[in-house]
Amino acid sequence: MCIMSSNAELARLFTEMAAVMELTGENPFRIRATEKVARTLEDLTLDVSTLVDEPKRLVAIEGIGEGSAQRIVEFLRTGRIAEHDELLAKVPKGLLAVLGVPGLGPKTVKLLWEKGGVTDLASLKEALDSGTIEKLPRMGEKTVQNIRESLDFMSKSSSRMRLGEAMPLAEEIVAHLSASANVERVDFAGSLRRGRETIGDIDILASAKRPSAASKAFTSMGDVQKVLASGETKSSVRLKSGVQVDLRLVDDEAFGAALLYFTGSKEHNVALRELAVRKGYRLNEYGLFPDDDDPSPPQSRGVRPVAAAKEEDIYRKLGLPWCPPEMREDRGELALKKIPKLIELDDIKCELHAHTTASDGRLSIEELAAEAKRRGFHTIAVTDHSRSSVQANGLSPERLREHIEEIRRVAARTKGIAILAGSEVDIHADGSLDYDDDLLAELDIVVASPHASLRQEPAKATDRLVRAVKHPLVHILGHPTGRLINAREGLHPDMDKVIAAAVASNTALEINANYLRLDLRDHHVRSAVDAGALVAINTDAHSTDHFDFLRYGVMTARRGWLTGERCVNAWSSTRLREWLESKRPSARSRTVAAAGGSAKKGRSPRKARADR
Ligand code: DGT
Ligand code: CA
Ligand code: CA
Ligand code: ZN
């Protein structure tokens, strides 16, 4: 079995080749073409290793030419690309790490290398400390400050792996182990099961008739780089991707107790154990035992546990409802008599933030709608970027007007799903929006998001987001802080103020489900839920596979105790429409007119017009 797919590994190699070509001053067309191959490979849903004997089909893929196809086949056959090795030999080894500094592009790195003698992160730090960096051309005070902050951020952000990278690895390991007849039960535990945005290591739990065979199946997986430990009860490996995976082999009868223990969090475990003691029990990873005042471990004295096979049984004996893993952080969950009905993946019925080829997406309106329909959604919103997002091919007002007409045409001929005309409009640094109100009012849905000026002072960021949230035509605040996990810190607004404004104006705060973002982050979701705000969970889809990110958004939502009632994506199409139209003054006056000119209760037609 190979855990990291060939596509991902190849994409990484092509990205590196393009970066090194940039550093060595290769032909720009070749560089762009190489980058394109990398992006194509990342997005490809088909595993290229299945095409090793069919280079023609590789070339037929848009973005992959003859030369690249040859290199892909070379990699699939030999595990290497000779050109990659040759290119890398042309630059100092440490320069790739410098390229990895957030905000440092190949052009700047080339300058730092050629003119500033920077060859790795250490010499970059030296150049910053000694001030030699400021003497280089195009190195203004602000640029230097940004590099300094990025380095600080990198040293703080740990080697923790992002949720969306760890989850596929863990699932593949679980599938691999459960395919063995010897294995009885297998599941992943730890921070991954709790859905944390990053995970330190992957914890796998299994029960097996022959533990040594299960251990062997684990340590001999294809993507193991190093076996750190191997035994009948615990084995550890490091995968090629750098992440450590622990496998614990436990008794099948005590699987629930072990799962509870190794899911954590440690804080939840400690609180649960104290509760057990107060109720006259002892809780450990082997089960819940009657407390008999003997300090030695009960399981080693042959004491029978009162519960051990299932997590539910243990919670029940302690007088508690089963606690969803995402809530196990000792943030009040053990005081609940009843667990709120947390949102689930199946509850999500629409996607309200998605891009098409009109801006930086890969799908046409039809393709986007078809994918949303395939996923069982009742509604899809087309929300391409606005004009200020130049790098994302944002739409000018004229282009947006044409786009709206096109969306309406497609919507009219598409059955089985509602297609909304929307926009992901940039929030400027001062909180104003990137289109005029007249234009925004023509849209069915407006997602307002910050994309630039993400190093703003907290007070300014607060004012900016509050202003956007209060804008009467805005439905959703998209990825509110703009952070990128392990890569960009983003804004630090006073989130309580932003949430209060969202509650007051009935605007939803987005959990962007892309695992690079997960923004709102979990504790912001909790604050939003506590304050009674509406929350949206959107994938921000740019391609069909981005819809798969939804699960990470849902896990983040559950970590914030979100229920379907407060999540606009879980509403019926009728309820969603009502909410969307409540922020459309013209639609409201239409509703009033349709009701025979007589106003709805307590609302005169004149009042409705005054809202415009
Ligand atoms: P991570 O890997 O840093 O993202 O976080 P976790 O939560 O996966 O932590 P990890 O891998 O060190 O341990 C897995 C679980 O095992 C943890 O969530 C709770 C349990 N555990 C580990 N050490 C202790 C401990 O000293 N006391 C208790 N009560 N539980 C522990
Ligand atoms: Ca862990
Ligand atoms: Ca661990
Ligand atoms: Zn965006």
PDB file of N, CA and C in Angstrom, residues 331-375:
ATOM      1  N   ARG A 331     -14.568  21.625  28.379  1.00  0.00           N
ATOM      2  CA  ARG A 331     -15.084  22.993  28.288  1.00  0.00           C
ATOM      3  C   ARG A 331     -16.560  22.998  28.652  1.00  0.00           C
ATOM      4  N   GLY A 332     -16.905  22.244  29.680  1.00  0.00           N
ATOM      5  CA  GLY A 332     -18.280  22.252  30.171  1.00  0.00           C
ATOM      6  C   GLY A 332     -19.110  21.068  29.726  1.00  0.00           C
ATOM      7  N   GLU A 333     -18.548  20.184  28.894  1.00  0.00           N
ATOM      8  CA  GLU A 333     -19.347  19.091  28.333  1.00  0.00           C
ATOM      9  C   GLU A 333     -19.776  18.072  29.390  1.00  0.00           C
ATOM     10  N   LEU A 334     -18.989  17.938  30.463  1.00  0.00           N
ATOM     11  CA  LEU A 334     -19.334  16.922  31.458  1.00  0.00           C
ATOM     12  C   LEU A 334     -20.432  17.400  32.413  1.00  0.00           C
ATOM     13  N   ALA A 335     -20.745  18.686  32.353  1.00  0.00           N
ATOM     14  CA  ALA A 335     -21.815  19.213  33.209  1.00  0.00           C
ATOM     15  C   ALA A 335     -23.170  19.106  32.522  1.00  0.00           C
ATOM     16  N   LEU A 336     -23.197  18.684  31.257  1.00  0.00           N
ATOM     17  CA  LEU A 336     -24.459  18.645  30.512  1.00  0.00           C
ATOM     18  C   LEU A 336     -25.268  17.394  30.850  1.00  0.00           C
ATOM     19  N   LYS A 337     -26.564  17.614  31.120  1.00  0.00           N
ATOM     20  CA  LYS A 337     -27.469  16.464  31.340  1.00  0.00           C
ATOM     21  C   LYS A 337     -27.825  15.846  29.991  1.00  0.00           C
ATOM     22  N   LYS A 338     -27.888  16.737  28.990  1.00  0.00           N
ATOM     23  CA  LYS A 338     -28.265  16.305  27.662  1.00  0.00           C
ATOM     24  C   LYS A 338     -27.295  16.949  26.673  1.00  0.00           C
ATOM     25  N   ILE A 339     -26.842  16.169  25.686  1.00  0.00           N
ATOM     26  CA  ILE A 339     -25.911  16.695  24.690  1.00  0.00           C
ATOM     27  C   ILE A 339     -26.723  17.383  23.595  1.00  0.00           C
ATOM     28  N   PRO A 340     -26.339  18.607  23.211  1.00  0.00           N
ATOM     29  CA  PRO A 340     -27.068  19.241  22.099  1.00  0.00           C
ATOM     30  C   PRO A 340     -26.955  18.384  20.841  1.00  0.00           C
ATOM     31  N   LYS A 341     -27.951  18.479  19.969  1.00  0.00           N
ATOM     32  CA  LYS A 341     -27.910  17.677  18.743  1.00  0.00           C
ATOM     33  C   LYS A 341     -26.980  18.359  17.747  1.00  0.00           C
ATOM     34  N   LEU A 342     -25.716  17.992  17.803  1.00  0.00           N
ATOM     35  CA  LEU A 342     -24.700  18.659  16.986  1.00  0.00           C
ATOM     36  C   LEU A 342     -24.949  18.437  15.501  1.00  0.00           C
ATOM     37  N   ILE A 343     -24.540  19.413  14.722  1.00  0.00           N
ATOM     38  CA  ILE A 343     -24.658  19.327  13.267  1.00  0.00           C
ATOM     39  C   ILE A 343     -23.890  18.102  12.745  1.00  0.00           C
ATOM     40  N   GLU A 344     -24.423  17.466  11.700  1.00  0.00           N
ATOM     41  CA  GLU A 344     -23.740  16.338  11.068  1.00  0.00           C
ATOM     42  C   GLU A 344     -23.573  16.615   9.581  1.00  0.00           C
ATOM     43  N   LEU A 345     -22.654  15.883   8.979  1.00  0.00           N
ATOM     44  CA  LEU A 345     -22.370  16.062   7.560  1.00  0.00           C
ATOM     45  C   LEU A 345     -23.653  15.967   6.719  1.00  0.00           C
ATOM     46  N   ASP A 346     -24.498  14.993   7.042  1.00  0.00           N
ATOM     47  CA  ASP A 346     -25.722  14.779   6.272  1.00  0.00           C
ATOM     48  C   ASP A 346     -26.738  15.906   6.407  1.00  0.00           C
ATOM     49  N   ASP A 347     -26.576  16.728   7.429  1.00  0.00           N
ATOM     50  CA  ASP A 347     -27.517  17.843   7.617  1.00  0.00           C
ATOM     51  C   ASP A 347     -27.290  18.961   6.602  1.00  0.00           C
ATOM     52  N   ILE A 348     -26.097  19.016   6.031  1.00  0.00           N
ATOM     53  CA  ILE A 348     -25.746  20.129   5.145  1.00  0.00           C
ATOM     54  C   ILE A 348     -26.470  19.944   3.812  1.00  0.00           C
ATOM     55  N   LYS A 349     -27.244  20.966   3.447  1.00  0.00           N
ATOM     56  CA  LYS A 349     -28.116  20.851   2.276  1.00  0.00           C
ATOM     57  C   LYS A 349     -27.809  21.869   1.185  1.00  0.00           C
ATOM     58  N   CYS A 350     -26.806  22.706   1.403  1.00  0.00           N
ATOM     59  CA  CYS A 350     -26.467  23.654   0.341  1.00  0.00           C
ATOM     60  C   CYS A 350     -25.041  24.152   0.514  1.00  0.00           C
ATOM     61  N   GLU A 351     -24.500  24.665  -0.601  1.00  0.00           N
ATOM     62  CA  GLU A 351     -23.169  25.289  -0.579  1.00  0.00           C
ATOM     63  C   GLU A 351     -23.378  26.743  -0.975  1.00  0.00           C
ATOM     64  N   LEU A 352     -22.925  27.650  -0.118  1.00  0.00           N
ATOM     65  CA  LEU A 352     -23.226  29.061  -0.348  1.00  0.00           C
ATOM     66  C   LEU A 352     -21.996  29.908  -0.667  1.00  0.00           C
ATOM     67  N   HIS A 353     -20.896  29.269  -1.020  1.00  0.00           N
ATOM     68  CA  HIS A 353     -19.671  30.000  -1.351  1.00  0.00           C
ATOM     69  C   HIS A 353     -18.868  29.124  -2.312  1.00  0.00           C
ATOM     70  N   ALA A 354     -18.949  29.448  -3.611  1.00  0.00           N
ATOM     71  CA  ALA A 354     -18.251  28.612  -4.593  1.00  0.00           C
ATOM     72  C   ALA A 354     -17.868  29.451  -5.801  1.00  0.00           C
ATOM     73  N   HIS A 355     -16.784  29.052  -6.445  1.00  0.00           N
ATOM     74  CA  HIS A 355     -16.213  29.831  -7.547  1.00  0.00           C
ATOM     75  C   HIS A 355     -16.296  29.070  -8.871  1.00  0.00           C
ATOM     76  N   THR A 356     -16.378  29.826  -9.953  1.00  0.00           N
ATOM     77  CA  THR A 356     -16.393  29.213 -11.288  1.00  0.00           C
ATOM     78  C   THR A 356     -15.223  29.763 -12.099  1.00  0.00           C
ATOM     79  N   THR A 357     -15.137  29.331 -13.343  1.00  0.00           N
ATOM     80  CA  THR A 357     -14.073  29.804 -14.231  1.00  0.00           C
ATOM     81  C   THR A 357     -14.172  31.314 -14.482  1.00  0.00           C
ATOM     82  N   ALA A 358     -15.293  31.933 -14.106  1.00  0.00           N
ATOM     83  CA  ALA A 358     -15.394  33.384 -14.276  1.00  0.00           C
ATOM     84  C   ALA A 358     -14.319  34.093 -13.445  1.00  0.00           C
ATOM     85  N   SER A 359     -13.986  33.541 -12.250  1.00  0.00           N
ATOM     86  CA  SER A 359     -12.842  34.100 -11.508  1.00  0.00           C
ATOM     87  C   SER A 359     -11.752  33.035 -11.432  1.00  0.00           C
ATOM     88  N   ASP A 360     -11.480  32.467 -10.254  1.00  0.00           N
ATOM     89  CA  ASP A 360     -10.348  31.533 -10.177  1.00  0.00           C
ATOM     90  C   ASP A 360     -10.760  30.078  -9.974  1.00  0.00           C
ATOM     91  N   GLY A 361     -12.051  29.751 -10.210  1.00  0.00           N
ATOM     92  CA  GLY A 361     -12.484  28.361 -10.068  1.00  0.00           C
ATOM     93  C   GLY A 361     -12.174  27.549 -11.320  1.00  0.00           C
ATOM     94  N   ARG A 362     -12.335  26.245 -11.205  1.00  0.00           N
ATOM     95  CA  ARG A 362     -12.030  25.376 -12.349  1.00  0.00           C
ATOM     96  C   ARG A 362     -13.299  24.887 -13.040  1.00  0.00           C
ATOM     97  N   LEU A 363     -14.467  25.186 -12.459  1.00  0.00           N
ATOM     98  CA  LEU A 363     -15.711  24.629 -12.975  1.00  0.00           C
ATOM     99  C   LEU A 363     -16.568  25.702 -13.636  1.00  0.00           C
ATOM    100  N   SER A 364     -17.338  25.284 -14.634  1.00  0.00           N
ATOM    101  CA  SER A 364     -18.335  26.184 -15.208  1.00  0.00           C
ATOM    102  C   SER A 364     -19.523  26.234 -14.243  1.00  0.00           C
ATOM    103  N   ILE A 365     -20.454  27.133 -14.492  1.00  0.00           N
ATOM    104  CA  ILE A 365     -21.650  27.206 -13.642  1.00  0.00           C
ATOM    105  C   ILE A 365     -22.382  25.867 -13.665  1.00  0.00           C
ATOM    106  N   GLU A 366     -22.520  25.289 -14.870  1.00  0.00           N
ATOM    107  CA  GLU A 366     -23.226  24.001 -15.003  1.00  0.00           C
ATOM    108  C   GLU A 366     -22.533  22.896 -14.210  1.00  0.00           C
ATOM    109  N   GLU A 367     -21.194  22.844 -14.348  1.00  0.00           N
ATOM    110  CA  GLU A 367     -20.448  21.775 -13.665  1.00  0.00           C
ATOM    111  C   GLU A 367     -20.562  21.916 -12.152  1.00  0.00           C
ATOM    112  N   LEU A 368     -20.496  23.159 -11.697  1.00  0.00           N
ATOM    113  CA  LEU A 368     -20.617  23.416 -10.263  1.00  0.00           C
ATOM    114  C   LEU A 368     -21.986  22.958  -9.757  1.00  0.00           C
ATOM    115  N   ALA A 369     -23.018  23.342 -10.510  1.00  0.00           N
ATOM    116  CA  ALA A 369     -24.379  22.968 -10.110  1.00  0.00           C
ATOM    117  C   ALA A 369     -24.569  21.459 -10.139  1.00  0.00           C
ATOM    118  N   ALA A 370     -23.985  20.807 -11.160  1.00  0.00           N
ATOM    119  CA  ALA A 370     -24.134  19.354 -11.281  1.00  0.00           C
ATOM    120  C   ALA A 370     -23.493  18.651 -10.082  1.00  0.00           C
ATOM    121  N   GLU A 371     -22.324  19.160  -9.674  1.00  0.00           N
ATOM    122  CA  GLU A 371     -21.638  18.538  -8.537  1.00  0.00           C
ATOM    123  C   GLU A 371     -22.443  18.744  -7.248  1.00  0.00           C
ATOM    124  N   ALA A 372     -22.971  19.953  -7.068  1.00  0.00           N
ATOM    125  CA  ALA A 372     -23.764  20.239  -5.864  1.00  0.00           C
ATOM    126  C   ALA A 372     -25.010  19.351  -5.830  1.00  0.00           C
ATOM    127  N   LYS A 373     -25.603  19.147  -6.998  1.00  0.00           N
ATOM    128  CA  LYS A 373     -26.794  18.311  -7.096  1.00  0.00           C
ATOM    129  C   LYS A 373     -26.441  16.856  -6.775  1.00  0.00           C
ATOM    130  N   ARG A 374     -25.302  16.428  -7.312  1.00  0.00           N
ATOM    131  CA  ARG A 374     -24.830  15.066  -7.070  1.00  0.00           C
ATOM    132  C   ARG A 374     -24.649  14.828  -5.569  1.00  0.00           C
ATOM    133  N   ARG A 375     -24.278  15.891  -4.850  1.00  0.00           N
ATOM    134  CA  ARG A 375     -24.068  15.757  -3.396  1.00  0.00           C
ATOM    135  C   ARG A 375     -25.374  15.891  -2.619  1.00  0.00           C
TER     136      ARG A 375
END
